[in-house]
Amino acid sequence: MVLKLFVMPRKVRVRFAPSPTGPLHIGGVRTALFNYLFAVKHKGDFILRIEDTDQARFVPGAEAYIMESLKWCGLHYNEGPDIGGPHEPYRQSDRKDLYRQYAENLISSGNAYYAFDEPDTLDSLRKQYESEGKVFQYDASTRLTLRNSLTLSEEEVTRLIETSTPHVIRFKMPENEEIRTTDLIRGEVTFHTALLDDKVLYKADGLPTYHLAHLIDDFLMEITHVIRGEEWLPSFPLHVLLYKAFGWENDMPQYAHLPLILKPGGQGKLSKRDGDKMGFPVFPLQWTDPFTGEVSSGYRESGYFPEAVINMLAFLGWNPGTEAEFFTLDELVDAFTFDRVGKSGARFDPEKAKWYNQQYLKYKSDEELTSLFIPILQKKGFPINPRHIKKVTALIKERLVFPQDFWEQAFYFFEGPESYDQQMQKKVWKEDTPGIIASVRELLKETKDFSSAGLEALIKNYIEQNNIGFGRVAAPLRLLIVGSGMGPHLFDILEMIGKEETIRRINKGLEMIQ
RNA sequence: GGUCCGUUCGUCUAGGGGUUAGGACGUCAGGUUUUCAUCCUGGUAACGGGGGUUCGAUUCCCCCACGGACUACCA
């Protein structure tokens, strides 16, 4: 029976653990996505944990923003601060009392120590080293010269702690060990502890650092796989050592470090600070900075569909190995594996994001799109006729990238042009045009059949009898009806706007173009 | 500076010891369309450099270059 417990595979449990220091950016969304895909694929749990141990960088509203973003993307978590779960609480500030004892355990076992150095002391040491062309590191080479429980007497340490002297707890990094471990994406990776420093695990403010907190929580929450950004790779050995120091190595999760998403233009990873200064949103949802009031655009408000954003994000650093490029969330779940995740950073391509959106828009039903366009028309004060709007939708949907392109591409179904495109006018408005248009107008007035096909037959008959080209009629007529060369089949437009409006626009245009 | 990770068309990528190095976005040209968009067809364009290993390397190994990440009492 006992043996059976050992071989029983653990249920997959992954977590997305952002810190609420601002809006989540799309790199974060992708990390969440990959976690979600892996969890669902393995019928495991996807947990949201808020890592708010840095009180100085706390931003109000960020936590709610993160949850709303995940919801918008359809990335549902099984446990989290708002929905609870078996390992509550899911906010590190609410678990504050838990961490100190673990840090002290590490001291008892000789893996950590108290340090009383003031930040200023360390700062000036860094500067001093720098001026000598060296880099100061709190490690085996320096720790014995500093103020900590390794150099102070036991009585002195006790006294300092009892008098609440500000202090931190540092990890005692082994002097010279090779750490060889495995990353799900990169394979074997090696590090040398000689280059690592004695990281602070517990801060003077009474809160743990990321390194301590995330690890204890991952252990307590029975996380089996840590899927995070590549920026964590350098501290991976510290985490491995920490698991060892706690004696938890058998429960250590497997790690996957995702390649970063880079700026489109060139250097560096895409960051929150980029805002939407680069001409595209970097945030899933619009965000208003609570301190400065500055507004950054979001994918949602810019007219992107969450399915398109998810699809696009999944393909940044991952691919199915086939030529298929459209995947729903469920299909991504089926197809996702770590061995198809790339190792190198992926430059974000705003053009491709737009293209994905265009494709998703095109495949949406006319009904669904119609319901998206109705509010646009309502805002403009037009009476709403869903049946009519649906017909317009069918006619123009393939020329839209975003729902809000609707008005620009379809206004002429609702109101006549305000002006006439100069280029087009020059090209198609000949001396005899007014005469031709005037006689066409009379034909239109008289006809009983104002259907698209009927009108087309009518005009074709006219050009044959007068022996002129189709374009001599159609092009100027379009100019009068639409105001430019855009739009679907001309007679479809005429049918939609009706005889009365058609004649009205012809008359108005004839007057204005002289 | 140091450490770690990476390097196939402009971008996202497939591939893998012998291939016409494939696809997608973009771009260009042609076709369809009375126009625009869509759509179709076609073109452009890549294995960073140098050494090995090998009959043969873009593919395996090493070095260099370049890029990125990290180097806080931030995550």
Coordinates of C-alpha atoms (C1' of nucleotides) in Angstrom, one line a residue:
Chain A
M1 CA 0.0 0.0 0.0
V2 CA 2.8 2.4 0.9
L3 CA 4.6 1.6 -2.2
K4 CA 1.6 2.3 -4.3
L5 CA 1.6 5.9 -2.9
F6 CA 5.1 6.4 -4.2
V7 CA 4.4 5.3 -7.7
M8 CA 1.1 7.1 -7.9
P9 CA 1.7 10.1 -10.2
R10 CA 0.9 13.4 -8.6
K11 CA -1.9 15.3 -10.1
V12 CA -0.6 18.1 -12.2
R13 CA -0.8 21.5 -10.5
V14 CA 0.5 24.6 -12.0
R15 CA 0.2 28.2 -11.0
F16 CA 0.4 31.6 -12.5
A17 CA 1.9 34.0 -10.0
P18 CA 2.0 37.6 -11.1
S19 CA 2.8 40.5 -8.8
P20 CA 0.2 43.3 -8.7
T21 CA 2.6 46.0 -9.7
G22 CA 0.6 47.2 -12.6
P23 CA -1.4 45.8 -15.5
L24 CA -0.4 42.4 -16.8
H25 CA 1.3 42.6 -20.2
I26 CA 0.9 40.2 -23.1
G27 CA 4.0 38.3 -22.1
G28 CA 2.4 37.6 -18.7
V29 CA -0.8 36.6 -20.5
R30 CA 1.2 34.1 -22.6
T31 CA 2.8 32.7 -19.5
A32 CA -0.6 32.2 -18.0
L33 CA -1.8 30.7 -21.2
F34 CA 1.0 28.1 -21.3
N35 CA 0.3 27.2 -17.7
Y36 CA -3.4 26.8 -18.5
L37 CA -2.8 24.7 -21.6
F38 CA -0.5 22.4 -19.7
A39 CA -2.8 22.1 -16.7
V40 CA -5.9 21.4 -18.8
K41 CA -4.1 19.0 -21.0
H42 CA -3.1 16.9 -18.1
K43 CA -6.4 17.2 -16.3
G44 CA -4.7 19.1 -13.6
D45 CA -5.3 22.3 -11.7
F46 CA -4.4 25.9 -12.7
I47 CA -4.0 28.2 -9.8
L48 CA -3.8 31.9 -9.5
R49 CA -1.6 33.2 -6.8
I50 CA -0.9 36.9 -6.2
E51 CA 2.7 37.6 -5.2
D52 CA 2.5 40.9 -3.4
T53 CA 5.4 40.8 -1.1
D54 CA 6.8 44.1 -2.4
Q55 CA 4.7 46.6 -0.6
A56 CA 6.6 49.5 -2.2
R57 CA 5.5 48.5 -5.7
F58 CA 1.9 47.7 -4.9
V59 CA -0.5 49.3 -7.3
P60 CA -4.2 49.5 -6.5
G61 CA -6.4 47.9 -9.0
A62 CA -3.7 45.7 -10.5
E63 CA -5.0 42.5 -8.9
A64 CA -8.5 43.0 -10.1
Y65 CA -7.1 43.8 -13.5
I66 CA -5.1 40.6 -13.6
M67 CA -8.2 38.5 -12.8
E68 CA -10.3 40.3 -15.3
S69 CA -7.7 39.8 -18.0
L70 CA -7.6 36.1 -17.4
K71 CA -11.3 36.0 -17.5
W72 CA -11.5 37.9 -20.8
C73 CA -9.0 35.5 -22.3
G74 CA -11.0 32.5 -21.1
L75 CA -8.2 31.3 -18.9
H76 CA -10.2 30.0 -16.0
Y77 CA -8.3 29.1 -12.8
N78 CA -9.4 26.4 -10.4
E79 CA -8.1 28.2 -7.3
G80 CA -7.4 31.8 -6.6
P81 CA -7.8 34.7 -4.3
D82 CA -11.3 35.5 -5.4
I83 CA -12.6 31.9 -5.6
G84 CA -10.7 30.3 -2.8
G85 CA -9.5 26.7 -2.8
P86 CA -8.0 24.0 -0.6
H87 CA -4.8 26.0 0.0
E88 CA -6.1 29.4 1.0
P89 CA -5.1 32.1 1.1
Y90 CA -3.8 32.7 -2.4
R91 CA -2.4 36.2 -1.8
Q92 CA 1.1 36.2 -0.3
S93 CA 0.4 39.2 1.9
D94 CA -2.3 37.2 3.5
R95 CA 0.1 34.4 4.2
K96 CA 2.6 36.7 5.7
D97 CA 2.9 34.9 9.1
L98 CA 3.8 31.7 7.4
Y99 CA 7.2 32.5 6.0
R100 CA 9.3 33.6 9.0
Q101 CA 9.4 30.1 10.5
Y102 CA 10.7 28.6 7.3
A103 CA 13.4 31.1 7.1
E104 CA 14.4 30.4 10.7
N105 CA 14.4 26.7 10.0
L106 CA 17.0 27.4 7.4
I107 CA 19.1 29.2 9.9
S108 CA 18.9 26.3 12.4
S109 CA 20.1 23.9 9.7
G110 CA 23.0 26.2 8.8
N111 CA 21.7 27.2 5.4
A112 CA 21.0 30.8 6.2
Y113 CA 22.0 33.5 8.5
Y114 CA 20.9 36.9 9.9
A115 CA 22.5 39.9 8.4
F116 CA 22.4 43.3 10.0
D117 CA 24.2 45.4 7.4
E118 CA 22.6 48.6 6.6
P119 CA 21.6 49.3 3.0
D120 CA 23.9 52.3 3.0
T121 CA 26.9 50.2 4.0
L122 CA 26.2 47.7 1.1
D123 CA 25.6 50.6 -1.3
S124 CA 28.9 52.2 -0.5
L125 CA 30.7 48.9 -0.8
R126 CA 29.2 48.4 -4.2
K127 CA 30.3 51.8 -5.3
Q128 CA 33.8 51.2 -3.9
Y129 CA 34.1 47.9 -5.7
E130 CA 32.9 49.5 -8.8
S131 CA 35.4 52.3 -8.7
E132 CA 38.0 49.6 -8.6
G133 CA 36.5 47.9 -11.6
K134 CA 35.2 45.0 -9.5
V135 CA 31.7 43.9 -8.6
F136 CA 30.7 43.6 -5.0
Q137 CA 28.9 40.4 -4.1
Y138 CA 27.5 39.3 -0.8
D139 CA 28.9 35.7 -0.8
A140 CA 31.5 33.4 0.7
S141 CA 34.3 35.8 -0.2
T142 CA 32.8 38.7 1.7
R143 CA 30.3 37.4 4.2
L144 CA 32.9 36.9 6.9
T145 CA 33.8 40.6 6.8
L146 CA 30.2 41.9 7.3
R147 CA 27.8 42.3 10.1
N148 CA 25.9 39.0 10.4
S149 CA 25.3 36.0 12.6
L150 CA 28.3 34.4 11.1
T151 CA 30.6 37.1 12.4
L152 CA 28.8 38.4 15.5
S153 CA 28.7 36.5 18.8
E154 CA 25.6 34.6 19.6
E155 CA 24.8 36.9 22.5
E156 CA 25.1 39.9 20.3
V157 CA 22.9 38.4 17.6
T158 CA 20.2 37.6 20.2
R159 CA 20.5 41.1 21.6
L160 CA 20.1 42.7 18.2
I161 CA 17.1 40.6 17.4
E162 CA 15.4 41.2 20.7
T163 CA 15.8 44.9 20.3
S164 CA 14.2 44.7 16.9
T165 CA 17.2 45.8 15.0
P166 CA 16.4 45.8 11.3
H167 CA 17.8 42.7 9.7
V168 CA 17.4 40.3 6.9
I169 CA 17.9 36.6 6.5
R170 CA 20.3 35.6 3.8
F171 CA 20.8 32.3 2.1
K172 CA 24.3 30.8 2.7
M173 CA 25.3 30.0 -0.8
P174 CA 27.7 27.0 -0.9
E175 CA 31.1 28.1 -1.9
N176 CA 31.9 26.0 -4.9
E177 CA 29.3 23.5 -6.1
E178 CA 28.1 22.7 -9.5
I179 CA 24.4 22.7 -9.9
R180 CA 23.2 20.5 -12.7
T181 CA 19.5 20.4 -13.3
T182 CA 16.8 20.0 -15.9
D183 CA 14.6 22.5 -17.6
L184 CA 11.6 21.1 -19.6
I185 CA 12.4 23.4 -22.5
R186 CA 16.2 23.6 -22.5
G187 CA 17.2 20.2 -21.2
E188 CA 20.1 20.1 -18.9
V189 CA 21.4 23.4 -17.5
T190 CA 24.4 23.9 -15.3
F191 CA 25.5 26.6 -12.9
H192 CA 28.3 27.2 -10.5
T193 CA 27.5 28.5 -7.0
A194 CA 30.8 30.4 -6.9
L195 CA 29.2 33.0 -9.0
L196 CA 26.0 33.2 -7.0
D197 CA 25.4 35.5 -4.1
D198 CA 23.8 35.1 -0.7
K199 CA 20.3 36.2 -1.7
V200 CA 18.1 37.9 0.8
L201 CA 15.2 35.5 1.6
Y202 CA 13.5 37.5 4.3
K203 CA 13.4 41.3 4.2
A204 CA 13.7 43.8 7.1
D205 CA 10.1 44.8 6.5
G206 CA 8.9 41.4 7.7
L207 CA 8.0 40.0 4.4
P208 CA 9.8 37.3 2.4
T209 CA 11.4 37.9 -1.0
Y210 CA 10.1 36.2 -4.1
H211 CA 12.7 33.5 -3.8
L212 CA 11.5 32.3 -0.4
A213 CA 7.8 33.0 -0.7
H214 CA 7.2 31.4 -4.1
L215 CA 9.1 28.3 -3.2
I216 CA 7.3 27.7 0.1
D217 CA 4.0 28.4 -1.5
D218 CA 4.7 26.1 -4.4
F219 CA 5.6 23.4 -2.0
L220 CA 2.6 23.9 0.3
M221 CA 0.3 24.2 -2.7
E222 CA 1.7 21.0 -4.1
I223 CA 2.8 22.6 -7.4
T224 CA 4.2 20.0 -9.8
H225 CA 5.3 22.2 -12.7
V226 CA 6.6 25.7 -12.6
I227 CA 6.2 27.4 -15.9
R228 CA 7.6 30.9 -15.9
G229 CA 9.6 33.4 -18.0
E230 CA 13.2 33.0 -18.9
E231 CA 14.1 36.0 -16.7
W232 CA 14.0 33.5 -13.8
L233 CA 16.6 31.2 -15.3
P234 CA 19.6 32.8 -13.5
S235 CA 17.9 32.2 -10.1
F236 CA 16.9 28.7 -10.9
P237 CA 20.0 27.2 -9.1
L238 CA 19.1 29.2 -6.0
H239 CA 15.7 27.6 -6.0
V240 CA 17.2 24.1 -6.5
L241 CA 19.5 24.7 -3.6
L242 CA 16.6 26.0 -1.5
Y243 CA 14.6 22.8 -2.1
K244 CA 17.6 20.9 -1.0
A245 CA 18.1 23.0 2.1
F246 CA 14.5 22.4 3.1
G247 CA 14.9 18.7 2.5
W248 CA 12.1 18.9 -0.1
E249 CA 14.1 17.8 -3.1
N250 CA 11.7 14.9 -3.7
D251 CA 8.8 17.2 -4.0
M252 CA 10.6 19.7 -6.2
P253 CA 8.4 20.7 -9.2
Q254 CA 9.7 20.4 -12.7
Y255 CA 10.6 23.7 -14.3
A256 CA 10.0 25.2 -17.7
H257 CA 11.5 28.6 -18.6
L258 CA 9.6 30.2 -21.4
P259 CA 11.4 32.3 -24.0
L260 CA 10.8 36.0 -23.8
I261 CA 8.6 38.1 -26.0
L262 CA 10.8 40.9 -27.5
K263 CA 10.0 44.3 -28.7
P264 CA 9.0 44.4 -32.4
G265 CA 11.6 46.9 -33.5
G266 CA 14.6 45.5 -31.9
Q267 CA 16.2 45.5 -28.5
G268 CA 15.0 44.1 -25.3
K269 CA 12.0 42.3 -23.9
L270 CA 8.6 43.8 -24.2
S271 CA 7.9 45.5 -21.0
K272 CA 5.0 47.2 -19.2
R273 CA 6.7 50.5 -19.6
D274 CA 6.3 50.3 -23.3
G275 CA 2.7 51.1 -22.8
D276 CA 1.2 51.5 -26.1
K277 CA 3.8 54.0 -27.2
M278 CA 4.8 51.7 -30.0
G279 CA 1.5 51.9 -31.9
F280 CA 0.0 48.7 -30.6
P281 CA -1.4 47.6 -27.2
V282 CA 0.8 45.7 -24.9
F283 CA -1.9 45.1 -22.4
P284 CA -4.9 42.8 -22.7
L285 CA -7.3 45.4 -21.2
Q286 CA -7.2 49.2 -21.2
W287 CA -5.4 50.4 -18.1
T288 CA -5.5 53.7 -16.3
D289 CA -2.6 54.3 -14.0
P290 CA -4.0 55.2 -10.6
F291 CA -1.1 57.5 -9.8
T292 CA -0.6 59.4 -13.1
G293 CA -4.0 59.0 -14.7
E294 CA -2.2 57.9 -17.9
V295 CA -4.3 55.6 -20.0
S296 CA -2.8 52.6 -21.9
S297 CA -4.8 50.9 -24.6
G298 CA -5.8 47.3 -24.3
Y299 CA -6.4 44.6 -26.9
R300 CA -10.0 44.3 -25.8
E301 CA -10.8 48.0 -26.3
S302 CA -8.9 48.1 -29.5
G303 CA -11.3 45.6 -31.0
Y304 CA -9.3 42.4 -30.8
F305 CA -11.1 39.2 -30.1
P306 CA -9.8 37.2 -27.2
E307 CA -9.7 34.1 -29.4
A308 CA -7.4 35.9 -31.8
V309 CA -5.1 37.2 -29.1
I310 CA -4.8 33.8 -27.6
N311 CA -4.1 32.2 -30.9
M312 CA -1.5 34.8 -31.8
L313 CA 0.1 34.5 -28.3
A314 CA 0.3 30.7 -28.5
F315 CA 2.3 31.0 -31.7
L316 CA 4.8 33.3 -30.1
G317 CA 7.4 30.7 -29.0
W318 CA 5.3 27.6 -29.7
N319 CA 4.1 25.9 -32.9
P320 CA 2.2 22.7 -33.5
G321 CA 4.7 21.4 -36.0
T322 CA 2.1 21.3 -38.7
E323 CA 1.0 24.0 -41.1
A324 CA -2.3 24.6 -39.2
E325 CA -2.4 28.1 -37.8
F326 CA -5.9 28.5 -36.4
F327 CA -6.5 27.0 -33.0
T328 CA -9.2 27.5 -30.4
L329 CA -8.2 27.3 -26.8
D330 CA -9.4 23.7 -26.6
E331 CA -7.4 22.8 -29.7
L332 CA -4.4 24.4 -28.2
V333 CA -4.9 22.3 -25.1
D334 CA -4.8 19.2 -27.2
A335 CA -1.8 20.2 -29.3
F336 CA 0.4 21.8 -26.6
T337 CA 3.7 20.2 -25.6
F338 CA 6.9 21.6 -24.2
D339 CA 9.1 20.0 -26.8
R340 CA 7.5 22.3 -29.3
V341 CA 8.3 25.4 -27.4
G342 CA 11.2 27.3 -28.9
K343 CA 14.3 28.3 -27.0
S344 CA 14.9 31.7 -28.3
G345 CA 13.1 35.0 -27.8
A346 CA 10.3 35.9 -30.1
R347 CA 9.9 39.3 -31.5
F348 CA 6.3 40.5 -31.3
D349 CA 4.7 41.3 -34.6
P350 CA 1.8 43.7 -34.5
E351 CA 0.9 43.1 -38.1
K352 CA 0.5 39.4 -37.5
A353 CA -1.7 40.2 -34.6
K354 CA -4.0 42.3 -36.8
W355 CA -4.1 39.6 -39.4
Y356 CA -5.2 37.0 -36.9
N357 CA -8.0 39.4 -35.8
Q358 CA -9.1 39.9 -39.4
Q359 CA -9.3 36.2 -39.9
Y360 CA -11.3 35.6 -36.8
L361 CA -13.6 38.5 -37.7
K362 CA -14.2 37.0 -41.1
Y363 CA -15.2 33.7 -39.7
K364 CA -17.7 35.1 -37.3
S365 CA -21.4 34.8 -38.1
D366 CA -23.3 37.7 -39.6
E367 CA -25.6 37.6 -36.5
E368 CA -22.7 37.9 -34.1
L369 CA -21.1 40.7 -36.0
T370 CA -24.4 42.5 -36.4
S371 CA -24.8 42.6 -32.6
L372 CA -21.3 44.2 -32.5
F373 CA -22.3 46.9 -35.0
I374 CA -25.7 47.9 -33.6
P375 CA -24.1 49.9 -30.7
I376 CA -22.0 51.8 -33.2
L377 CA -25.1 52.8 -35.1
Q378 CA -27.0 53.6 -32.0
K379 CA -24.2 55.9 -30.9
K380 CA -24.5 57.7 -34.2
G381 CA -28.3 58.0 -33.6
F382 CA -29.5 55.9 -36.4
P383 CA -32.7 53.9 -36.1
I384 CA -31.9 50.2 -35.6
N385 CA -33.1 47.6 -38.1
P386 CA -31.3 44.4 -37.3
R387 CA -32.3 42.7 -40.5
H388 CA -31.0 45.6 -42.6
I389 CA -27.8 45.7 -40.6
K390 CA -27.2 42.0 -41.0
K391 CA -27.5 42.4 -44.8
V392 CA -24.9 45.2 -44.7
T393 CA -22.7 43.1 -42.5
A394 CA -22.7 40.3 -45.0
L395 CA -21.7 42.7 -47.7
I396 CA -18.8 44.4 -45.9
K397 CA -17.4 42.0 -43.3
E398 CA -14.4 40.9 -45.3
R399 CA -13.0 44.4 -45.4
L400 CA -12.8 44.8 -41.7
V401 CA -10.0 44.1 -39.3
F402 CA -11.7 45.3 -36.2
P403 CA -15.4 45.7 -35.5
Q404 CA -15.0 49.4 -35.1
D405 CA -13.9 49.6 -38.8
F406 CA -17.6 49.1 -39.5
W407 CA -18.6 52.7 -39.8
E408 CA -15.7 53.7 -42.0
Q409 CA -16.4 50.8 -44.3
A410 CA -20.2 50.9 -44.3
F411 CA -21.4 54.5 -43.6
Y412 CA -22.7 54.9 -47.1
F413 CA -25.4 52.4 -46.4
F414 CA -26.8 54.8 -43.8
E415 CA -26.0 58.3 -45.1
G416 CA -24.8 60.0 -48.3
P417 CA -21.3 61.1 -48.8
E418 CA -20.2 64.5 -47.5
S419 CA -17.6 64.9 -50.1
Y420 CA -16.3 63.3 -53.2
D421 CA -12.8 61.8 -53.6
Q422 CA -10.7 64.2 -55.7
Q423 CA -8.5 61.5 -57.3
M424 CA -11.5 59.4 -58.2
Q425 CA -13.3 62.4 -59.5
K426 CA -10.5 63.4 -61.8
K427 CA -10.3 59.9 -63.1
V428 CA -13.9 59.2 -63.9
W429 CA -15.7 62.5 -64.2
K430 CA -15.6 63.3 -67.9
E431 CA -17.3 66.0 -69.9
D432 CA -20.2 63.9 -70.9
T433 CA -20.6 62.2 -67.5
P434 CA -23.4 64.6 -66.2
G435 CA -25.4 63.8 -69.3
I436 CA -25.0 60.1 -69.0
I437 CA -25.8 60.1 -65.3
A438 CA -28.9 62.3 -65.9
S439 CA -30.3 59.8 -68.3
V440 CA -29.4 56.8 -66.0
R441 CA -31.3 58.7 -63.3
E442 CA -34.4 58.8 -65.4
L443 CA -34.1 55.0 -66.0
L444 CA -33.7 54.4 -62.3
K445 CA -36.7 56.6 -61.6
E446 CA -38.9 54.7 -63.9
T447 CA -37.9 51.1 -63.1
K448 CA -40.2 49.0 -60.9
D449 CA -37.5 46.4 -60.2
F450 CA -34.9 47.9 -57.8
S451 CA -33.2 44.7 -57.0
S452 CA -29.5 44.4 -57.5
A453 CA -29.8 42.0 -60.4
G454 CA -32.6 44.0 -62.0
L455 CA -30.6 47.2 -61.8
E456 CA -27.6 45.6 -63.3
A457 CA -29.7 44.3 -66.2
L458 CA -31.1 47.8 -66.6
I459 CA -27.8 49.5 -66.8
K460 CA -26.2 46.8 -69.0
N461 CA -29.0 47.3 -71.4
Y462 CA -28.4 51.0 -71.4
I463 CA -24.7 50.8 -72.1
E464 CA -25.3 48.4 -74.9
Q465 CA -27.8 50.6 -76.6
N466 CA -25.6 53.7 -76.2
N467 CA -22.5 51.8 -77.1
I468 CA -20.5 53.0 -74.1
G469 CA -18.3 51.1 -71.6
F470 CA -19.7 49.9 -68.3
G471 CA -17.2 51.9 -66.4
R472 CA -18.4 55.1 -67.9
V473 CA -21.6 54.7 -65.9
A474 CA -20.7 52.6 -62.9
A475 CA -17.6 54.5 -61.8
P476 CA -19.2 58.0 -61.6
L477 CA -22.4 56.6 -60.2
R478 CA -20.4 55.0 -57.4
L479 CA -18.7 58.3 -56.8
L480 CA -22.1 59.9 -56.3
I481 CA -23.4 57.2 -54.1
V482 CA -20.4 56.4 -51.9
G483 CA -18.1 59.4 -52.4
S484 CA -15.1 57.3 -53.4
G485 CA -14.1 54.1 -55.1
M486 CA -14.7 51.9 -52.1
G487 CA -17.3 49.3 -51.4
P488 CA -19.0 46.2 -52.6
H489 CA -20.9 45.6 -55.8
L490 CA -22.6 48.9 -56.7
F491 CA -26.0 47.5 -57.4
D492 CA -26.0 45.8 -54.1
I493 CA -25.6 49.2 -52.5
L494 CA -28.3 50.7 -54.6
E495 CA -30.8 48.0 -53.7
M496 CA -29.9 48.4 -50.0
I497 CA -30.4 52.2 -49.9
G498 CA -33.5 52.2 -52.2
K499 CA -34.7 54.2 -55.1
E500 CA -35.6 57.4 -53.3
E501 CA -32.2 57.7 -51.6
T502 CA -30.4 56.7 -54.8
I503 CA -32.1 59.5 -56.7
R504 CA -31.4 62.0 -53.9
R505 CA -27.7 61.2 -53.9
I506 CA -27.5 61.5 -57.7
N507 CA -29.2 64.9 -57.7
K508 CA -27.1 66.2 -54.8
G509 CA -23.9 64.9 -56.5
L510 CA -24.7 66.3 -59.8
E511 CA -25.1 69.7 -58.2
M512 CA -21.9 69.5 -56.2
I513 CA -19.6 68.2 -58.9
Q514 CA -19.4 70.9 -61.5
Chain B
rG1 C1' 32.3 43.7 -16.5
rG2 C1' 30.6 38.6 -15.0
rU3 C1' 27.2 34.4 -15.4
rC4 C1' 23.5 31.9 -17.9
rC5 C1' 20.5 31.2 -22.3
rG6 C1' 20.0 31.7 -27.3
rU7 C1' 21.2 32.4 -33.1
rU8 C1' 17.1 29.2 -40.2
rC9 C1' 13.9 34.5 -45.1
rG10 C1' 12.6 41.7 -42.6
rU11 C1' 9.2 39.0 -38.7
rC12 C1' 7.0 34.2 -36.5
rU13 C1' 8.8 29.5 -37.6
rA14 C1' 9.2 23.9 -39.9
rG15 C1' 13.2 20.8 -40.9
rG16 C1' 17.4 18.1 -40.1
rG17 C1' 24.2 14.7 -41.9
rG18 C1' 23.0 14.1 -48.7
rU19 C1' 16.1 18.5 -49.2
rU20 C1' 14.7 22.6 -55.4
rA21 C1' 15.8 24.3 -47.0
rG22 C1' 8.9 24.1 -46.3
rG23 C1' 4.8 27.3 -44.3
rA24 C1' 2.7 32.0 -42.3
rC25 C1' 2.9 37.6 -41.8
rG26 C1' 4.9 41.6 -44.6
rU27 C1' 6.4 43.1 -49.3
rC28 C1' 6.3 43.0 -54.8
rA29 C1' 3.9 41.4 -59.5
rG30 C1' -0.2 39.2 -62.2
rG31 C1' -5.4 37.4 -62.2
rU32 C1' -10.6 38.1 -60.6
rU33 C1' -13.7 42.7 -59.5
rU34 C1' -16.8 48.8 -62.8
rU35 C1' -13.7 50.5 -57.7
rC36 C1' -11.7 49.3 -52.8
rA37 C1' -11.3 45.1 -49.8
rU38 C1' -11.4 39.9 -50.0
rC39 C1' -9.8 35.8 -52.9
rC40 C1' -6.4 33.1 -56.4
rU41 C1' -1.5 32.6 -58.8
rG42 C1' 3.4 33.7 -58.8
rG43 C1' 8.0 36.3 -57.2
rU44 C1' 11.4 38.3 -53.5
rA45 C1' 14.0 36.6 -49.3
rA46 C1' 17.3 32.7 -44.6
rC47 C1' 20.8 28.4 -42.3
rG48 C1' 26.0 34.8 -38.3
rG49 C1' 31.6 33.8 -39.0
rG50 C1' 35.8 30.4 -38.4
rG51 C1' 37.7 25.8 -37.2
rG52 C1' 37.0 20.6 -36.7
rU53 C1' 34.2 15.4 -37.1
rU54 C1' 32.6 13.2 -41.8
rC55 C1' 32.8 10.8 -48.3
rG56 C1' 29.4 14.9 -47.3
rA57 C1' 27.5 19.7 -42.9
rU58 C1' 22.5 24.3 -42.3
rU59 C1' 22.0 19.9 -39.2
rC60 C1' 27.1 17.0 -34.5
rC61 C1' 31.5 19.4 -31.5
rC62 C1' 34.7 23.7 -30.3
rC63 C1' 35.9 28.9 -30.6
rC64 C1' 34.4 33.8 -32.0
rA65 C1' 30.7 37.4 -33.1
rC66 C1' 26.0 39.0 -32.2
rG67 C1' 21.4 39.1 -29.4
rG68 C1' 18.7 38.5 -24.9
rA69 C1' 18.1 37.7 -19.6
rC70 C1' 20.1 38.2 -14.9
rU71 C1' 23.5 40.5 -11.7
rA72 C1' 18.2 44.8 -5.4
rC73 C1' 16.1 44.1 1.6
rC74 C1' 11.7 43.9 -7.1
rA75 C1' 9.1 40.3 -8.8

